[in-house]
Amino acid sequence: AQTVTQSQPEMSVQEAETVTLSCTYDTSESNYYLFWYKQPPSRQMILVIRQEAYKQQNATENRFSVNFQKAAKSFSLKISDSQLGDTAMYFCAFMMLTGANNLFFGTGTRLTVIP
Amino acid sequence: NAGVTQTPKFRVLKTGQSMTLLCAQDMNHEYMYWYRQDPGMGLRLIHYSVGEGTTAKGEVPDGYNVSRLKKQNFLLGLESAAPSQTSVYFCASSPDILLRAFFGPGTRLTVL
């Protein structure tokens, strides 16, 4: 079974500062994808960033980057130059490459950006 | 494009009542999914469809039925609602597997 663990229920960061959200996962698969989704107060789930397990290079999307440590099964999200609009729940998710018809989500981290 | 829309946005049911949630997408996506989100938890897959006329069970399918009669619509039915089905329901669609999933805005359902 695949499990995704987010050990930080809540975090806060000052505007313009950098924050890192943690995620660990457990799987016996070798090929898979990892995701970070953002859920703002509007409830809409928005894809922030995606990482393929077979790629060693960490994914980046503008102010968002990941630190993917495959051996440690760790997948953290770094948000640089935090903005008020980054305030949201952030979910880490895992998807197997084979039979890829489900995203397994963590329990989420509530991030508050303080002005 | 409207993307993924869900109807209704809110609903209150009494135990034993039935209802249908509608998900519609205008992106011509093959894959569609129904998830539920409970407090303190991530989303869990209820049912999914890999094309018109197909459906399959996800992690938590009990108490729900689905239909995909048209490619653009994916219906989630509750035949006899129970308080344990109080949740926020999200629909998602994608052109292939879940690499590029688009989520709807959610439906908040309360079963009394």
Short mmCIF file of C-alpha atoms in Angstrom, two decimals:
data_model
loop_
_atom_site.label_atom_id
_atom_site.label_comp_id
_atom_site.label_asym_id
_atom_site.label_seq_id
_atom_site.Cartn_x
_atom_site.Cartn_y
_atom_site.Cartn_z
CA ALA A 1 0.00 0.00 0.00
CA GLN A 2 1.09 3.52 -0.72
CA THR A 3 1.15 6.03 2.13
CA VAL A 4 1.95 9.72 2.13
CA THR A 5 2.83 11.52 5.35
CA GLN A 6 2.87 15.23 5.99
CA SER A 7 4.06 15.77 9.55
CA GLN A 8 3.47 19.53 9.73
CA PRO A 9 -0.26 20.27 10.16
CA GLU A 10 0.32 24.02 10.20
CA MET A 11 3.09 26.42 9.27
CA SER A 12 3.49 30.15 8.92
CA VAL A 13 5.97 32.35 7.10
CA GLN A 14 6.59 36.06 6.79
CA GLU A 15 5.82 37.60 3.45
CA ALA A 16 8.88 37.53 1.12
CA GLU A 17 10.57 34.82 3.20
CA THR A 18 11.20 31.19 2.26
CA VAL A 19 9.39 28.19 3.70
CA THR A 20 9.79 24.44 3.24
CA LEU A 21 6.97 21.94 3.59
CA SER A 22 7.85 18.32 4.28
CA CYS A 23 6.48 15.13 2.80
CA THR A 24 7.53 11.52 3.08
CA TYR A 25 6.03 8.53 1.35
CA ASP A 26 6.25 4.78 1.43
CA THR A 27 6.13 2.56 -1.62
CA SER A 28 7.74 -0.52 -3.08
CA GLU A 29 7.33 0.84 -6.60
CA SER A 30 10.31 2.14 -8.54
CA ASN A 31 8.42 4.19 -11.10
CA TYR A 32 6.06 6.83 -9.81
CA TYR A 33 5.18 10.51 -9.74
CA LEU A 34 4.97 12.94 -6.88
CA PHE A 35 2.89 16.09 -6.76
CA TRP A 36 2.22 19.12 -4.63
CA TYR A 37 -1.30 20.51 -4.80
CA LYS A 38 -2.51 23.81 -3.38
CA GLN A 39 -6.01 24.24 -2.00
CA PRO A 40 -6.81 27.89 -1.27
CA PRO A 41 -9.92 28.95 0.69
CA SER A 42 -11.90 28.69 -2.54
CA ARG A 43 -11.40 24.88 -2.19
CA GLN A 44 -10.19 24.53 -5.80
CA MET A 45 -7.32 22.02 -6.00
CA ILE A 46 -4.49 23.46 -8.08
CA LEU A 47 -1.42 21.57 -9.23
CA VAL A 48 1.72 23.36 -8.04
CA ILE A 49 4.51 21.08 -9.18
CA ARG A 50 5.19 17.52 -10.35
CA GLN A 51 8.25 15.28 -10.08
CA GLU A 52 8.98 12.08 -11.99
CA ALA A 53 10.78 9.55 -9.81
CA TYR A 54 13.15 8.52 -12.60
CA LYS A 55 14.44 12.08 -12.94
CA GLN A 56 17.25 13.03 -10.58
CA GLN A 57 16.89 16.72 -11.27
CA ASN A 58 14.56 18.50 -8.90
CA ALA A 59 11.51 20.12 -10.49
CA THR A 60 11.05 23.90 -10.32
CA GLU A 61 8.15 26.17 -11.22
CA ASN A 62 8.93 29.84 -10.72
CA ARG A 63 9.02 30.39 -6.92
CA PHE A 64 8.27 26.74 -6.18
CA SER A 65 10.89 24.02 -6.12
CA VAL A 66 11.19 20.54 -4.66
CA ASN A 67 13.90 18.58 -2.92
CA PHE A 68 13.38 14.99 -4.04
CA GLN A 69 15.38 12.39 -2.13
CA LYS A 70 14.39 9.03 -3.63
CA ALA A 71 16.42 6.83 -1.29
CA ALA A 72 14.98 8.61 1.74
CA LYS A 73 11.50 8.71 0.15
CA SER A 74 11.30 12.40 0.87
CA PHE A 75 9.69 15.11 -1.25
CA SER A 76 9.73 18.60 0.25
CA LEU A 77 8.35 21.79 -1.29
CA LYS A 78 10.22 25.08 -1.02
CA ILE A 79 8.35 28.30 -1.59
CA SER A 80 10.60 31.30 -2.13
CA ASP A 81 9.60 34.95 -1.79
CA SER A 82 6.32 33.94 -0.13
CA GLN A 83 3.28 35.96 -1.13
CA LEU A 84 -0.06 36.47 0.60
CA GLY A 85 -1.72 34.50 -2.19
CA ASP A 86 0.31 31.45 -1.15
CA THR A 87 -1.86 31.09 1.95
CA ALA A 88 -3.57 27.73 1.48
CA MET A 89 -3.60 24.05 2.35
CA TYR A 90 -0.83 22.17 0.58
CA PHE A 91 -1.18 18.49 -0.19
CA CYS A 92 1.56 16.11 -1.19
CA ALA A 93 0.37 13.30 -3.48
CA PHE A 94 1.78 10.11 -4.96
CA MET A 95 0.84 8.22 -8.10
CA MET A 96 2.17 4.90 -9.34
CA LEU A 97 3.13 4.75 -12.98
CA THR A 98 1.51 1.36 -13.49
CA GLY A 99 -2.28 1.32 -13.31
CA ALA A 100 -2.05 5.06 -12.73
CA ASN A 101 -5.64 5.71 -11.80
CA ASN A 102 -5.28 7.12 -8.34
CA LEU A 103 -3.55 9.92 -6.51
CA PHE A 104 -2.73 9.07 -2.89
CA PHE A 105 -2.84 12.24 -0.82
CA GLY A 106 -1.26 13.23 2.46
CA THR A 107 -3.27 14.95 5.18
CA GLY A 108 -2.09 18.41 4.21
CA THR A 109 -0.18 21.35 5.68
CA ARG A 110 -1.97 24.61 6.30
CA LEU A 111 0.36 27.46 5.33
CA THR A 112 -0.29 31.02 6.41
CA VAL A 113 1.71 33.87 4.93
CA ILE A 114 1.92 36.75 7.39
CA PRO A 115 2.07 40.31 6.04
CA ASN B 1 -13.85 27.07 -21.40
CA ALA B 2 -15.58 26.45 -18.09
CA GLY B 3 -13.17 23.62 -17.22
CA VAL B 4 -14.66 21.24 -14.64
CA THR B 5 -17.97 22.23 -13.09
CA GLN B 6 -19.92 20.55 -10.31
CA THR B 7 -23.60 20.74 -9.49
CA PRO B 8 -24.80 21.47 -6.83
CA LYS B 9 -22.27 23.43 -4.74
CA PHE B 10 -24.02 22.66 -1.45
CA ARG B 11 -26.62 20.15 -0.38
CA VAL B 12 -28.19 18.96 2.87
CA LEU B 13 -29.82 15.53 2.95
CA LYS B 14 -31.62 13.50 5.56
CA THR B 15 -30.49 9.96 6.29
CA GLY B 16 -31.92 7.58 3.71
CA GLN B 17 -32.51 10.17 1.00
CA SER B 18 -30.95 9.82 -2.41
CA MET B 19 -29.26 12.31 -4.67
CA THR B 20 -27.01 12.65 -7.70
CA LEU B 21 -23.99 14.89 -8.06
CA LEU B 22 -23.15 16.03 -11.56
CA CYS B 23 -19.66 16.67 -12.88
CA ALA B 24 -19.22 18.20 -16.32
CA GLN B 25 -16.05 18.99 -18.27
CA ASP B 26 -15.67 20.75 -21.59
CA MET B 27 -12.07 19.77 -22.32
CA ASN B 28 -12.85 16.49 -24.09
CA HIS B 29 -10.99 14.55 -21.41
CA GLU B 30 -11.18 10.77 -21.40
CA TYR B 31 -10.56 10.25 -17.69
CA MET B 32 -12.85 11.44 -14.91
CA TYR B 33 -12.71 10.88 -11.16
CA TRP B 34 -14.76 11.36 -8.01
CA TYR B 35 -12.95 12.04 -4.72
CA ARG B 36 -14.14 12.82 -1.23
CA GLN B 37 -12.33 15.02 1.28
CA ASP B 38 -12.93 14.64 4.99
CA PRO B 39 -11.59 16.92 7.76
CA GLY B 40 -7.92 16.33 8.48
CA MET B 41 -7.53 14.04 5.52
CA GLY B 42 -6.46 14.25 1.95
CA LEU B 43 -8.68 13.33 -0.96
CA ARG B 44 -9.69 9.69 -1.40
CA LEU B 45 -10.81 8.17 -4.67
CA ILE B 46 -14.39 6.90 -4.81
CA HIS B 47 -14.86 5.85 -8.44
CA TYR B 48 -13.32 6.72 -11.75
CA SER B 49 -13.90 6.34 -15.48
CA VAL B 50 -11.38 5.88 -18.28
CA GLY B 51 -13.85 6.67 -21.04
CA GLU B 52 -17.49 6.97 -22.01
CA GLY B 53 -19.48 3.97 -20.80
CA THR B 54 -16.77 2.76 -18.39
CA THR B 55 -16.52 2.98 -14.61
CA ALA B 56 -14.30 1.44 -11.96
CA LYS B 57 -14.01 1.38 -8.17
CA GLY B 58 -11.50 3.42 -6.24
CA GLU B 59 -10.42 3.30 -2.60
CA VAL B 60 -13.78 4.02 -0.94
CA PRO B 61 -16.59 2.98 -3.32
CA ASP B 62 -19.13 1.59 -0.85
CA GLY B 63 -22.44 3.44 -0.75
CA TYR B 64 -21.88 5.18 -4.10
CA ASN B 65 -22.70 4.46 -7.71
CA VAL B 66 -21.50 6.24 -10.85
CA SER B 67 -22.37 6.51 -14.50
CA ARG B 68 -20.59 7.91 -17.55
CA LEU B 69 -23.21 7.88 -20.28
CA LYS B 70 -21.69 10.89 -22.03
CA LYS B 71 -18.00 11.66 -22.30
CA GLN B 72 -18.37 15.09 -20.78
CA ASN B 73 -20.44 14.04 -17.74
CA PHE B 74 -19.69 11.86 -14.75
CA LEU B 75 -22.49 11.33 -12.24
CA LEU B 76 -22.08 10.25 -8.62
CA GLY B 77 -25.13 8.78 -6.92
CA LEU B 78 -25.99 8.14 -3.31
CA GLU B 79 -28.93 5.73 -3.13
CA SER B 80 -29.46 5.92 0.64
CA ALA B 81 -27.43 8.67 2.25
CA ALA B 82 -25.75 8.09 5.62
CA PRO B 83 -24.15 10.60 8.01
CA SER B 84 -20.75 9.00 7.23
CA GLN B 85 -21.12 10.38 3.71
CA THR B 86 -20.99 13.95 4.97
CA SER B 87 -17.99 15.28 3.10
CA VAL B 88 -16.76 17.57 0.36
CA TYR B 89 -16.85 15.85 -3.01
CA PHE B 90 -14.44 16.74 -5.79
CA CYS B 91 -14.58 15.77 -9.40
CA ALA B 92 -11.50 15.76 -11.60
CA SER B 93 -10.77 15.12 -15.24
CA SER B 94 -7.62 14.50 -17.22
CA PRO B 95 -6.72 13.79 -20.85
CA ASP B 96 -4.88 10.64 -19.87
CA ILE B 97 -3.63 9.42 -16.49
CA LEU B 98 -3.60 11.80 -13.56
CA LEU B 99 -0.50 13.70 -14.63
CA ARG B 100 -2.55 16.69 -15.72
CA ALA B 101 -5.68 16.56 -13.61
CA PHE B 102 -8.13 19.46 -13.44
CA PHE B 103 -10.32 19.61 -10.37
CA GLY B 104 -13.79 21.03 -9.95
CA PRO B 105 -14.69 23.47 -7.16
CA GLY B 106 -16.23 20.79 -4.93
CA THR B 107 -19.67 20.01 -3.52
CA ARG B 108 -20.24 20.23 0.22
CA LEU B 109 -22.72 17.54 1.26
CA THR B 110 -24.17 17.25 4.74
CA VAL B 111 -26.23 14.22 5.74
CA LEU B 112 -28.28 14.69 8.89
#
